[in-house]
Amino acid sequence: MPSLIEKFINQHMFITVVLATASILSGCTEMPESHPPGEPFDPYEETNREIHEFNVDLDRQIVRPTGLGVTKAIPDDLEDGLGNFVSNLSLPGAAVNNLIQGNMKGAWNDTTRFAVNSTVGLLGVFDAASDMGMAEATNTNLSETLYIWGVQDGAYTELPLLGPSTGRDAVGTIGSVLTNPLNYLFNTPQSYVSIAATLLNAFSARGRNADLVDSVLYESADSYAQSRTIYLQNRQFRYARDDADGYLDDYEDPYQ
């Protein structure tokens, strides 16, 4: 069985591979200079729309009814606790990404929050760190790390099951799973707990936000364009909030 040191080394080798892969992927789909400012860079729109239709069908038949059932069956307090538990599981990964980004303060903050919530907060079910007045979690991930390292966005992409993304964010989303140290500490069946909790929390979130999600997917004139715009606006806001000069990247003009 690999030692923790070997796992740590393999993890950082993986990060290097991800950075290189993301650079290649985004470079292959670099936005041309002739592209209209403020317009989404979506050269694969036809394929993206097919995947979007698949995702909508999956939501209609499985995700939405399951989400509504979960949020109806589970009391609100338990849903809050589940959300806290899943958020706490992401903190070690956020701490690692903060280290890669050179953000020592953020790494320390997320590490101490994880320690407090995992003990005083009963494995993160309760957000004891916030109750004690600690700073909020950074919620950073590999996608943001790639941005800080100068990896370009690449094209807009709709992923099966996962939904809206970009070339860089797609690599970051998948890579974030493998850069969380917790995934290297537990073997099965303990490792399945986080997977099950994350999946259940996703269904819970779908049920809790049913009206908003339904309005986008089932009440919009063009649900694909609407979800794309919302996704790009939200991520632009996130990067602009963290960047003193504003987040420009590939999407230079904010959507109005």
XYZ file of C-alpha atoms in Angstrom:
256
model
C 0.000 0.000 0.000
C 1.477 3.419 -0.927
C 2.635 5.544 1.982
C 1.191 8.992 2.634
C 4.446 10.502 1.357
C 4.156 8.580 -1.912
C 0.540 9.688 -2.237
C 1.571 13.291 -1.569
C 4.253 13.124 -4.265
C 1.849 11.539 -6.741
C -0.691 14.237 -5.962
C 1.744 17.028 -6.815
C 2.877 15.229 -9.950
C -0.775 15.163 -10.938
C -1.084 18.915 -10.350
C 1.824 19.504 -12.721
C 0.188 17.322 -15.381
C -3.129 19.141 -14.950
C -1.472 22.538 -15.365
C 0.248 21.406 -18.537
C -2.918 19.783 -19.914
C -5.017 22.845 -19.157
C -2.505 25.077 -20.915
C -2.640 22.871 -24.009
C -6.437 22.637 -24.022
C -6.990 26.362 -23.594
C -4.341 27.149 -26.180
C -6.043 24.930 -28.754
C -9.256 26.899 -28.343
C -7.883 30.399 -27.898
C -10.367 33.152 -28.612
C -9.556 34.841 -31.963
C -8.935 38.582 -31.987
C -11.902 39.038 -34.321
C -14.307 37.652 -31.722
C -16.894 40.322 -30.690
C -16.155 41.712 -27.203
C -18.644 40.643 -24.558
C -19.921 37.688 -26.576
C -19.414 34.180 -25.204
C -16.702 32.207 -26.971
C -18.685 29.099 -27.919
C -17.168 27.477 -31.042
C -18.661 24.084 -30.101
C -22.190 25.345 -29.634
C -23.829 22.629 -31.724
C -22.278 19.845 -29.653
C -22.813 21.807 -26.440
C -26.516 22.110 -27.193
C -26.810 18.359 -27.710
C -25.165 17.751 -24.355
C -27.396 20.404 -22.802
C -30.488 18.577 -24.054
C -29.149 15.371 -22.527
C -28.603 17.165 -19.213
C -32.090 18.667 -19.281
C -33.661 15.263 -19.995
C -31.654 13.757 -17.146
C -32.804 16.541 -14.854
C -36.432 16.115 -15.878
C -36.492 12.365 -15.418
C -34.124 11.818 -12.470
C -32.422 14.795 -10.854
C -35.434 17.083 -10.352
C -37.868 14.493 -8.944
C -35.142 13.016 -6.734
C -34.132 16.453 -5.498
C -37.719 17.377 -4.652
C -38.125 14.068 -2.849
C -34.951 14.537 -0.826
C -35.734 18.071 0.291
C -39.275 17.013 1.201
C -38.150 13.998 3.200
C -35.219 15.580 5.051
C -35.838 18.348 7.643
C -34.242 21.705 6.884
C -31.822 21.441 9.815
C -30.500 18.122 8.535
C -30.121 19.553 5.029
C -28.138 22.453 6.502
C -25.951 20.002 8.392
C -25.397 17.956 5.238
C -24.363 21.072 3.330
C -21.960 22.029 6.130
C -20.476 18.512 6.145
C -19.845 18.545 2.387
C -18.404 22.065 2.505
C -16.056 21.011 5.284
C -14.798 18.104 3.173
C -13.695 20.581 0.492
C -11.537 22.655 2.849
C -8.342 20.526 2.651
C -8.457 20.774 -1.149
C -8.959 24.526 -0.899
C -5.980 24.752 1.465
C -3.779 22.880 -1.030
C -4.851 25.194 -3.843
C -4.164 28.235 -1.683
C -0.632 26.916 -1.138
C -0.145 26.481 -4.880
C -1.456 30.006 -5.425
C 0.953 31.390 -2.828
C -1.895 32.448 -0.553
C -0.506 31.382 2.830
C -3.177 33.282 4.754
C -5.963 31.523 2.878
C -4.298 28.133 3.332
C -3.983 28.674 7.085
C -7.560 29.929 7.335
C -9.042 26.926 5.521
C -6.859 24.489 7.467
C -7.857 25.922 10.854
C -11.531 26.039 9.838
C -11.330 22.378 8.867
C -9.691 21.482 12.185
C -12.286 23.360 14.226
C -15.319 22.172 12.284
C -14.097 18.573 12.179
C -13.756 18.482 15.964
C -15.946 21.039 17.706
C -18.369 21.024 14.769
C -18.777 17.227 14.835
C -17.149 16.344 11.491
C -18.359 19.593 9.974
C -22.076 19.077 10.510
C -22.037 22.341 12.467
C -20.142 25.427 11.308
C -18.428 26.001 14.634
C -15.668 28.059 12.990
C -18.137 30.747 11.889
C -19.812 30.687 15.297
C -16.389 31.387 16.809
C -15.901 34.399 14.520
C -13.318 32.871 12.199
C -12.961 34.229 8.659
C -15.085 32.650 5.957
C -13.653 29.826 3.861
C -11.900 30.906 0.672
C -13.834 28.351 -1.429
C -10.980 28.336 -3.907
C -10.336 25.394 -6.202
C -8.081 24.173 -8.987
C -9.978 26.237 -11.573
C -8.989 29.404 -9.750
C -5.444 28.119 -9.345
C -5.203 27.612 -13.105
C -6.489 31.172 -13.630
C -3.841 32.582 -11.291
C -1.180 30.564 -13.098
C -2.194 32.287 -16.324
C -4.083 29.459 -18.017
C -6.617 30.947 -20.440
C -10.317 30.141 -20.297
C -10.610 28.311 -23.574
C -14.009 27.701 -25.120
C -17.320 27.509 -23.330
C -18.191 23.869 -22.750
C -21.239 22.008 -21.472
C -20.214 18.851 -19.646
C -22.425 15.763 -19.370
C -23.968 15.593 -15.870
C -21.906 18.574 -14.623
C -23.366 21.260 -16.891
C -21.845 24.626 -17.918
C -18.070 25.030 -17.869
C -15.095 26.291 -19.881
C -11.996 24.449 -21.054
C -10.033 25.603 -18.026
C -12.842 25.057 -15.551
C -13.495 21.561 -16.895
C -9.911 20.563 -16.115
C -10.146 22.304 -12.752
C -13.413 20.633 -11.793
C -12.113 17.153 -12.484
C -8.691 17.899 -11.031
C -10.100 19.338 -7.794
C -11.314 15.891 -6.838
C -7.774 14.553 -7.050
C -6.081 17.474 -5.300
C -8.056 17.029 -2.076
C -5.770 15.318 0.472
C -8.751 13.547 2.055
C -9.021 11.359 -1.033
C -5.572 9.982 -0.216
C -6.189 9.322 3.460
C -9.191 7.019 3.379
C -9.662 3.710 1.673
C -12.982 2.099 0.865
C -15.578 1.944 2.304
C -14.808 5.183 4.182
C -14.111 7.012 0.929
C -17.658 6.311 -0.237
C -19.072 8.414 2.582
C -17.915 11.677 1.003
C -19.149 10.584 -2.424
C -22.579 9.664 -1.075
C -22.808 12.856 0.986
C -21.801 15.021 -1.978
C -24.357 13.341 -4.235
C -27.109 13.634 -1.644
C -26.235 17.290 -1.075
C -26.428 17.928 -4.830
C -29.945 16.464 -4.911
C -30.828 18.513 -1.838
C -29.582 21.710 -3.495
C -31.604 20.901 -6.624
C -34.739 20.508 -4.553
C -34.151 23.626 -2.514
C -33.547 25.726 -5.614
C -36.271 24.117 -7.701
C -38.059 27.347 -8.624
C -34.886 29.080 -9.821
C -33.523 26.098 -11.756
C -36.924 25.333 -13.272
C -37.256 28.923 -14.481
C -33.971 28.573 -16.365
C -34.354 25.058 -17.738
C -38.068 24.897 -18.430
C -39.410 28.433 -18.648
C -36.709 30.175 -20.701
C -37.117 30.739 -24.420
C -33.611 29.289 -24.846
C -32.478 27.402 -21.758
C -29.035 26.735 -23.228
C -28.262 30.421 -23.848
C -29.772 31.392 -20.504
C -27.740 28.886 -18.480
C -24.595 29.857 -20.389
C -25.087 33.546 -19.617
C -25.792 32.912 -15.929
C -22.738 30.681 -15.589
C -20.380 33.164 -17.236
C -21.802 36.081 -15.251
C -21.392 34.260 -11.948
C -17.820 33.189 -12.588
C -16.937 36.666 -13.868
C -18.288 38.143 -10.652
C -16.246 35.702 -8.582
C -12.961 36.520 -10.284
C -13.690 40.259 -10.315
C -14.315 40.110 -6.590
C -10.930 38.486 -5.968
C -8.966 40.544 -8.494
C -8.299 44.182 -7.617
C -8.015 45.071 -11.296
C -11.176 43.187 -12.252
C -11.441 39.840 -13.975
C -11.026 40.294 -17.713
C -9.470 37.094 -19.014
C -11.108 35.857 -22.227
C -14.473 37.538 -21.555
C -13.406 41.149 -21.494
C -16.752 42.926 -21.184
C -19.263 42.112 -18.434
C -22.702 40.975 -19.589
C -25.291 43.622 -19.007
